[in-house]
PDB file of C-alpha atoms in Angstrom:
ATOM      1  CA  UNK T   1      32.759  76.364 145.577  1.00  0.00           C
ATOM      2  CA  UNK T   2      31.921  80.149 144.798  1.00  0.00           C
ATOM      3  CA  UNK T   3      34.162  81.168 148.098  1.00  0.00           C
ATOM      4  CA  UNK T   4      36.850  79.087 146.619  1.00  0.00           C
ATOM      5  CA  UNK T   5      37.008  80.648 143.230  1.00  0.00           C
ATOM      6  CA  UNK T   6      36.946  83.973 144.776  1.00  0.00           C
ATOM      7  CA  UNK T   7      40.003  83.364 147.104  1.00  0.00           C
ATOM      8  CA  UNK T   8      42.046  82.021 143.930  1.00  0.00           C
ATOM      9  CA  UNK T   9      41.204  84.839 141.895  1.00  0.00           C
ATOM     10  CA  UNK T  10      42.132  87.226 144.776  1.00  0.00           C
ATOM     11  CA  UNK T  11      45.500  85.438 145.192  1.00  0.00           C
ATOM     12  CA  UNK T  12      46.256  85.518 141.357  1.00  0.00           C
ATOM     13  CA  UNK T  13      45.357  89.453 141.356  1.00  0.00           C
ATOM     14  CA  UNK T  14      47.380  89.938 144.736  1.00  0.00           C
ATOM     15  CA  UNK T  15      50.445  87.959 143.003  1.00  0.00           C
ATOM     16  CA  UNK T  16      50.337  89.855 139.684  1.00  0.00           C
ATOM     17  CA  UNK T  17      50.375  93.058 141.730  1.00  0.00           C
ATOM     18  CA  UNK T  18      53.077  92.384 144.108  1.00  0.00           C
ATOM     19  CA  UNK T  19      55.161  90.886 140.705  1.00  0.00           C
ATOM     20  CA  UNK T  20      54.373  94.361 139.025  1.00  0.00           C
ATOM     21  CA  UNK T  21      55.374  96.448 142.035  1.00  0.00           C
ATOM     22  CA  UNK T  22      58.708  94.515 142.340  1.00  0.00           C
ATOM     23  CA  UNK T  23      59.280  94.770 138.699  1.00  0.00           C
ATOM     24  CA  UNK T  24      58.536  98.646 138.514  1.00  0.00           C
ATOM     25  CA  UNK T  25      60.918  99.541 141.615  1.00  0.00           C
ATOM     26  CA  UNK T  26      63.926  97.131 140.724  1.00  0.00           C
ATOM     27  CA  UNK T  27      66.964  98.974 138.612  1.00  0.00           C
ATOM     28  CA  UNK T  28      66.795  98.452 135.179  1.00  0.00           C
ATOM     29  CA  UNK T  29      70.312  97.829 133.657  1.00  0.00           C
ATOM     30  CA  UNK T  30      71.502  98.861 130.231  1.00  0.00           C
ATOM     31  CA  UNK T  31      74.643  97.670 128.907  1.00  0.00           C
ATOM     32  CA  UNK T  32      77.269 100.057 127.958  1.00  0.00           C
ATOM     33  CA  UNK T  33      80.255  99.457 125.834  1.00  0.00           C
ATOM     34  CA  UNK T  34      83.538 100.058 127.889  1.00  0.00           C
ATOM     35  CA  UNK T  35      87.074 100.885 127.060  1.00  0.00           C
ATOM     36  CA  UNK T  36      90.182  99.207 128.840  1.00  0.00           C
ATOM     37  CA  UNK T  37      90.691 102.588 130.152  1.00  0.00           C
ATOM     38  CA  UNK T  38      88.086 102.115 132.923  1.00  0.00           C
ATOM     39  CA  UNK T  39      88.648 101.783 136.447  1.00  0.00           C
ATOM     40  CA  UNK T  40      86.426 100.265 139.235  1.00  0.00           C
ATOM     41  CA  UNK T  41      85.671 101.761 142.573  1.00  0.00           C
ATOM     42  CA  UNK T  42      83.555 100.821 145.346  1.00  0.00           C
ATOM     43  CA  UNK T  43      80.231 102.855 145.605  1.00  0.00           C
ATOM     44  CA  UNK T  44      77.682 101.661 148.454  1.00  0.00           C
ATOM     45  CA  UNK T  45      79.053  98.249 148.147  1.00  0.00           C
ATOM     46  CA  UNK T  46      79.004  97.555 144.257  1.00  0.00           C
ATOM     47  CA  UNK T  47      81.687  98.156 141.994  1.00  0.00           C
ATOM     48  CA  UNK T  48      80.768 101.315 139.787  1.00  0.00           C
ATOM     49  CA  UNK T  49      83.011 101.691 136.845  1.00  0.00           C
ATOM     50  CA  UNK T  50      84.257 105.204 135.458  1.00  0.00           C
ATOM     51  CA  UNK T  51      84.888 106.087 131.926  1.00  0.00           C
ATOM     52  CA  UNK T  52      87.024 108.863 130.472  1.00  0.00           C
ATOM     53  CA  UNK T  53      84.959 111.603 129.194  1.00  0.00           C
ATOM     54  CA  UNK T  54      86.886 113.936 127.015  1.00  0.00           C
ATOM     55  CA  UNK T  55      85.581 117.265 125.644  1.00  0.00           C
ATOM     56  CA  UNK T  56      87.243 120.266 123.917  1.00  0.00           C
ATOM     57  CA  UNK T  57      87.888 122.054 127.262  1.00  0.00           C
ATOM     58  CA  UNK T  58      88.587 119.417 130.097  1.00  0.00           C
ATOM     59  CA  UNK T  59      89.106 115.637 130.509  1.00  0.00           C
ATOM     60  CA  UNK T  60      87.654 113.700 133.622  1.00  0.00           C
ATOM     61  CA  UNK T  61      86.272 110.481 134.613  1.00  0.00           C
ATOM     62  CA  UNK T  62      82.259 109.799 135.307  1.00  0.00           C
ATOM     63  CA  UNK T  63      80.420 106.709 136.350  1.00  0.00           C
ATOM     64  CA  UNK T  64      79.506 104.555 133.564  1.00  0.00           C
ATOM     65  CA  UNK T  65      76.001 104.455 134.557  1.00  0.00           C
ATOM     66  CA  UNK T  66      75.575 108.000 132.824  1.00  0.00           C
ATOM     67  CA  UNK T  67      75.623 109.028 129.275  1.00  0.00           C
ATOM     68  CA  UNK T  68      75.950 112.273 127.398  1.00  0.00           C
ATOM     69  CA  UNK T  69      72.427 113.451 126.568  1.00  0.00           C
ATOM     70  CA  UNK T  70      73.555 116.831 125.129  1.00  0.00           C
ATOM     71  CA  UNK T  71      76.932 118.670 124.417  1.00  0.00           C
ATOM     72  CA  UNK T  72      77.203 122.263 123.150  1.00  0.00           C
ATOM     73  CA  UNK T  73      80.878 123.629 122.592  1.00  0.00           C
ATOM     74  CA  UNK T  74      79.470 126.830 120.456  1.00  0.00           C
ATOM     75  CA  UNK T  75      80.790 129.656 122.661  1.00  0.00           C
ATOM     76  CA  UNK T  76      77.948 131.871 123.924  1.00  0.00           C
ATOM     77  CA  UNK T  77      79.334 135.059 125.870  1.00  0.00           C
ATOM     78  CA  UNK T  78      81.468 133.538 128.445  1.00  0.00           C
ATOM     79  CA  UNK T  79      80.224 129.952 128.276  1.00  0.00           C
ATOM     80  CA  UNK T  80      82.393 127.984 126.165  1.00  0.00           C
ATOM     81  CA  UNK T  81      81.052 124.565 126.882  1.00  0.00           C
ATOM     82  CA  UNK T  82      77.842 123.077 128.364  1.00  0.00           C
ATOM     83  CA  UNK T  83      77.066 119.296 128.745  1.00  0.00           C
ATOM     84  CA  UNK T  84      74.322 117.223 130.173  1.00  0.00           C
ATOM     85  CA  UNK T  85      74.681 113.722 131.344  1.00  0.00           C
ATOM     86  CA  UNK T  86      71.683 111.283 132.313  1.00  0.00           C
ATOM     87  CA  UNK T  87      71.325 108.098 133.977  1.00  0.00           C
ATOM     88  CA  UNK T  88      71.422 105.021 131.705  1.00  0.00           C
ATOM     89  CA  UNK T  89      69.114 103.313 133.903  1.00  0.00           C
ATOM     90  CA  UNK T  90      65.362 103.327 133.195  1.00  0.00           C
ATOM     91  CA  UNK T  91      63.015 105.265 135.531  1.00  0.00           C
ATOM     92  CA  UNK T  92      65.703 107.466 137.000  1.00  0.00           C
ATOM     93  CA  UNK T  93      65.986 110.992 136.396  1.00  0.00           C
ATOM     94  CA  UNK T  94      69.257 111.780 137.671  1.00  0.00           C
ATOM     95  CA  UNK T  95      71.433 114.393 135.897  1.00  0.00           C
ATOM     96  CA  UNK T  96      75.027 115.534 135.864  1.00  0.00           C
ATOM     97  CA  UNK T  97      75.235 119.191 134.257  1.00  0.00           C
ATOM     98  CA  UNK T  98      78.959 120.970 133.366  1.00  0.00           C
ATOM     99  CA  UNK T  99      79.371 124.612 132.237  1.00  0.00           C
ATOM    100  CA  UNK T 100      82.702 125.762 131.412  1.00  0.00           C
ATOM    101  CA  UNK T 101      83.656 129.013 130.354  1.00  0.00           C
ATOM    102  CA  UNK T 102      86.295 132.003 130.709  1.00  0.00           C
ATOM    103  CA  UNK T 103      86.019 134.717 133.256  1.00  0.00           C
ATOM    104  CA  UNK T 104      87.972 137.384 131.532  1.00  0.00           C
ATOM    105  CA  UNK T 105      88.083 140.105 133.996  1.00  0.00           C
ATOM    106  CA  UNK T 106      85.283 139.119 136.135  1.00  0.00           C
ATOM    107  CA  UNK T 107      85.542 137.004 139.423  1.00  0.00           C
ATOM    108  CA  UNK T 108      83.827 133.787 140.108  1.00  0.00           C
ATOM    109  CA  UNK T 109      81.550 135.318 142.407  1.00  0.00           C
ATOM    110  CA  UNK T 110      80.089 137.486 139.875  1.00  0.00           C
ATOM    111  CA  UNK T 111      78.709 134.599 137.798  1.00  0.00           C
ATOM    112  CA  UNK T 112      74.847 135.012 137.615  1.00  0.00           C
ATOM    113  CA  UNK T 113      74.363 131.547 138.922  1.00  0.00           C
ATOM    114  CA  UNK T 114      76.173 132.293 142.053  1.00  0.00           C
ATOM    115  CA  UNK T 115      74.705 135.399 142.612  1.00  0.00           C
ATOM    116  CA  UNK T 116      71.178 133.665 142.296  1.00  0.00           C
ATOM    117  CA  UNK T 117      72.268 131.268 144.768  1.00  0.00           C
ATOM    118  CA  UNK T 118      73.340 133.668 147.274  1.00  0.00           C
ATOM    119  CA  UNK T 119      70.287 135.569 146.849  1.00  0.00           C
ATOM    120  CA  UNK T 120      68.117 132.545 147.416  1.00  0.00           C
ATOM    121  CA  UNK T 121      69.487 131.683 150.528  1.00  0.00           C
ATOM    122  CA  UNK T 122      66.181 130.278 151.583  1.00  0.00           C
ATOM    123  CA  UNK T 123      66.570 127.511 148.739  1.00  0.00           C
ATOM    124  CA  UNK T 124      70.018 127.155 148.616  1.00  0.00           C
ATOM    125  CA  UNK T 125      72.626 126.625 151.204  1.00  0.00           C
ATOM    126  CA  UNK T 126      76.244 127.378 151.093  1.00  0.00           C
ATOM    127  CA  UNK T 127      78.008 124.145 151.671  1.00  0.00           C
ATOM    128  CA  UNK T 128      81.619 122.440 151.313  1.00  0.00           C
ATOM    129  CA  UNK T 129      82.933 119.162 149.978  1.00  0.00           C
ATOM    130  CA  UNK T 130      86.067 117.773 150.870  1.00  0.00           C
ATOM    131  CA  UNK T 131      87.029 116.633 147.280  1.00  0.00           C
ATOM    132  CA  UNK T 132      86.345 120.249 145.901  1.00  0.00           C
ATOM    133  CA  UNK T 133      88.913 122.675 144.897  1.00  0.00           C
ATOM    134  CA  UNK T 134      90.177 124.776 147.757  1.00  0.00           C
ATOM    135  CA  UNK T 135      88.429 127.853 146.177  1.00  0.00           C
ATOM    136  CA  UNK T 136      85.526 126.279 145.166  1.00  0.00           C
ATOM    137  CA  UNK T 137      81.798 127.457 146.226  1.00  0.00           C
ATOM    138  CA  UNK T 138      79.360 124.565 146.748  1.00  0.00           C
ATOM    139  CA  UNK T 139      75.579 125.118 147.007  1.00  0.00           C
ATOM    140  CA  UNK T 140      72.988 122.489 148.093  1.00  0.00           C
ATOM    141  CA  UNK T 141      69.617 122.745 147.653  1.00  0.00           C
ATOM    142  CA  UNK T 142      67.291 121.263 150.076  1.00  0.00           C
ATOM    143  CA  UNK T 143      63.729 120.364 148.615  1.00  0.00           C
ATOM    144  CA  UNK T 144      64.980 118.237 145.946  1.00  0.00           C
ATOM    145  CA  UNK T 145      68.349 116.886 145.585  1.00  0.00           C
ATOM    146  CA  UNK T 146      70.850 119.151 143.966  1.00  0.00           C
ATOM    147  CA  UNK T 147      74.709 120.260 144.836  1.00  0.00           C
ATOM    148  CA  UNK T 148      76.807 122.491 142.597  1.00  0.00           C
ATOM    149  CA  UNK T 149      80.461 123.022 142.789  1.00  0.00           C
ATOM    150  CA  UNK T 150      82.070 125.999 140.905  1.00  0.00           C
ATOM    151  CA  UNK T 151      85.607 126.923 140.795  1.00  0.00           C
ATOM    152  CA  UNK T 152      87.918 128.644 138.629  1.00  0.00           C
ATOM    153  CA  UNK T 153      91.519 128.119 137.614  1.00  0.00           C
ATOM    154  CA  UNK T 154      93.125 130.918 135.852  1.00  0.00           C
ATOM    155  CA  UNK T 155      90.834 132.750 133.766  1.00  0.00           C
ATOM    156  CA  UNK T 156      88.755 129.271 133.075  1.00  0.00           C
ATOM    157  CA  UNK T 157      85.785 128.322 135.421  1.00  0.00           C
ATOM    158  CA  UNK T 158      83.599 125.256 135.811  1.00  0.00           C
ATOM    159  CA  UNK T 159      80.294 124.305 137.408  1.00  0.00           C
ATOM    160  CA  UNK T 160      79.557 120.891 137.713  1.00  0.00           C
ATOM    161  CA  UNK T 161      75.941 120.214 139.170  1.00  0.00           C
ATOM    162  CA  UNK T 162      74.268 116.868 140.251  1.00  0.00           C
ATOM    163  CA  UNK T 163      70.586 116.654 140.758  1.00  0.00           C
ATOM    164  CA  UNK T 164      67.921 113.923 141.193  1.00  0.00           C
ATOM    165  CA  UNK T 165      65.975 112.117 143.790  1.00  0.00           C
ATOM    166  CA  UNK T 166      66.909 112.540 147.409  1.00  0.00           C
ATOM    167  CA  UNK T 167      66.771 108.524 147.538  1.00  0.00           C
ATOM    168  CA  UNK T 168      70.003 108.624 144.971  1.00  0.00           C
ATOM    169  CA  UNK T 169      71.736 111.201 147.233  1.00  0.00           C
ATOM    170  CA  UNK T 170      74.722 109.110 147.814  1.00  0.00           C
ATOM    171  CA  UNK T 171      74.985 107.935 144.219  1.00  0.00           C
ATOM    172  CA  UNK T 172      74.810 111.575 143.051  1.00  0.00           C
ATOM    173  CA  UNK T 173      77.543 112.639 145.439  1.00  0.00           C
ATOM    174  CA  UNK T 174      79.629 109.947 144.291  1.00  0.00           C
ATOM    175  CA  UNK T 175      79.277 111.090 140.628  1.00  0.00           C
ATOM    176  CA  UNK T 176      79.973 114.584 141.718  1.00  0.00           C
ATOM    177  CA  UNK T 177      83.012 113.511 143.642  1.00  0.00           C
ATOM    178  CA  UNK T 178      84.411 111.226 140.786  1.00  0.00           C
ATOM    179  CA  UNK T 179      84.017 114.078 137.933  1.00  0.00           C
ATOM    180  CA  UNK T 180      85.554 117.057 140.086  1.00  0.00           C
ATOM    181  CA  UNK T 181      88.505 114.996 141.701  1.00  0.00           C
ATOM    182  CA  UNK T 182      89.434 113.682 137.932  1.00  0.00           C
ATOM    183  CA  UNK T 183      89.099 116.985 136.209  1.00  0.00           C
ATOM    184  CA  UNK T 184      91.767 118.332 134.076  1.00  0.00           C
ATOM    185  CA  UNK T 185      91.702 121.478 131.955  1.00  0.00           C
ATOM    186  CA  UNK T 186      93.153 121.120 128.300  1.00  0.00           C
TER     187      UNK T 186
END
């Protein structure tokens, strides 16, 4: 009788543990209010909705699984706007960062963020993306997942950076592509 009770208790603990593990690792879903300007596209076998993201400086489209965490449009030096978007999914720390500004008399390669990435060649690799503008500079960080696309148009520049877990690399690349390919300066 005692062995039988120990077996039942072990089965219950194992069941609760397995259920908790499954619950913890599944994607949580947050409902996002959307507009009729959305479009769907296939992302890893699912339908990812894009929303129109408008700022003082640009218009683009981004996955509806992101939300604006912070927005700063107070000009500071060359920078005229800084934005951070984060995942609406619980337990995901993937991010999209955007910085826009004016170059003045500088060249894109003279931006401090680009100089840093070039100097730390052991951390950042120069890369390419087929969706990036022809003159864009692309850097990928290997130890965690991060890809940054920098480009200029006239005297304006943009830096779009995605970062997060390498497990979500395909989602992050898809996000980067959506933002860069739909980009329009105001």
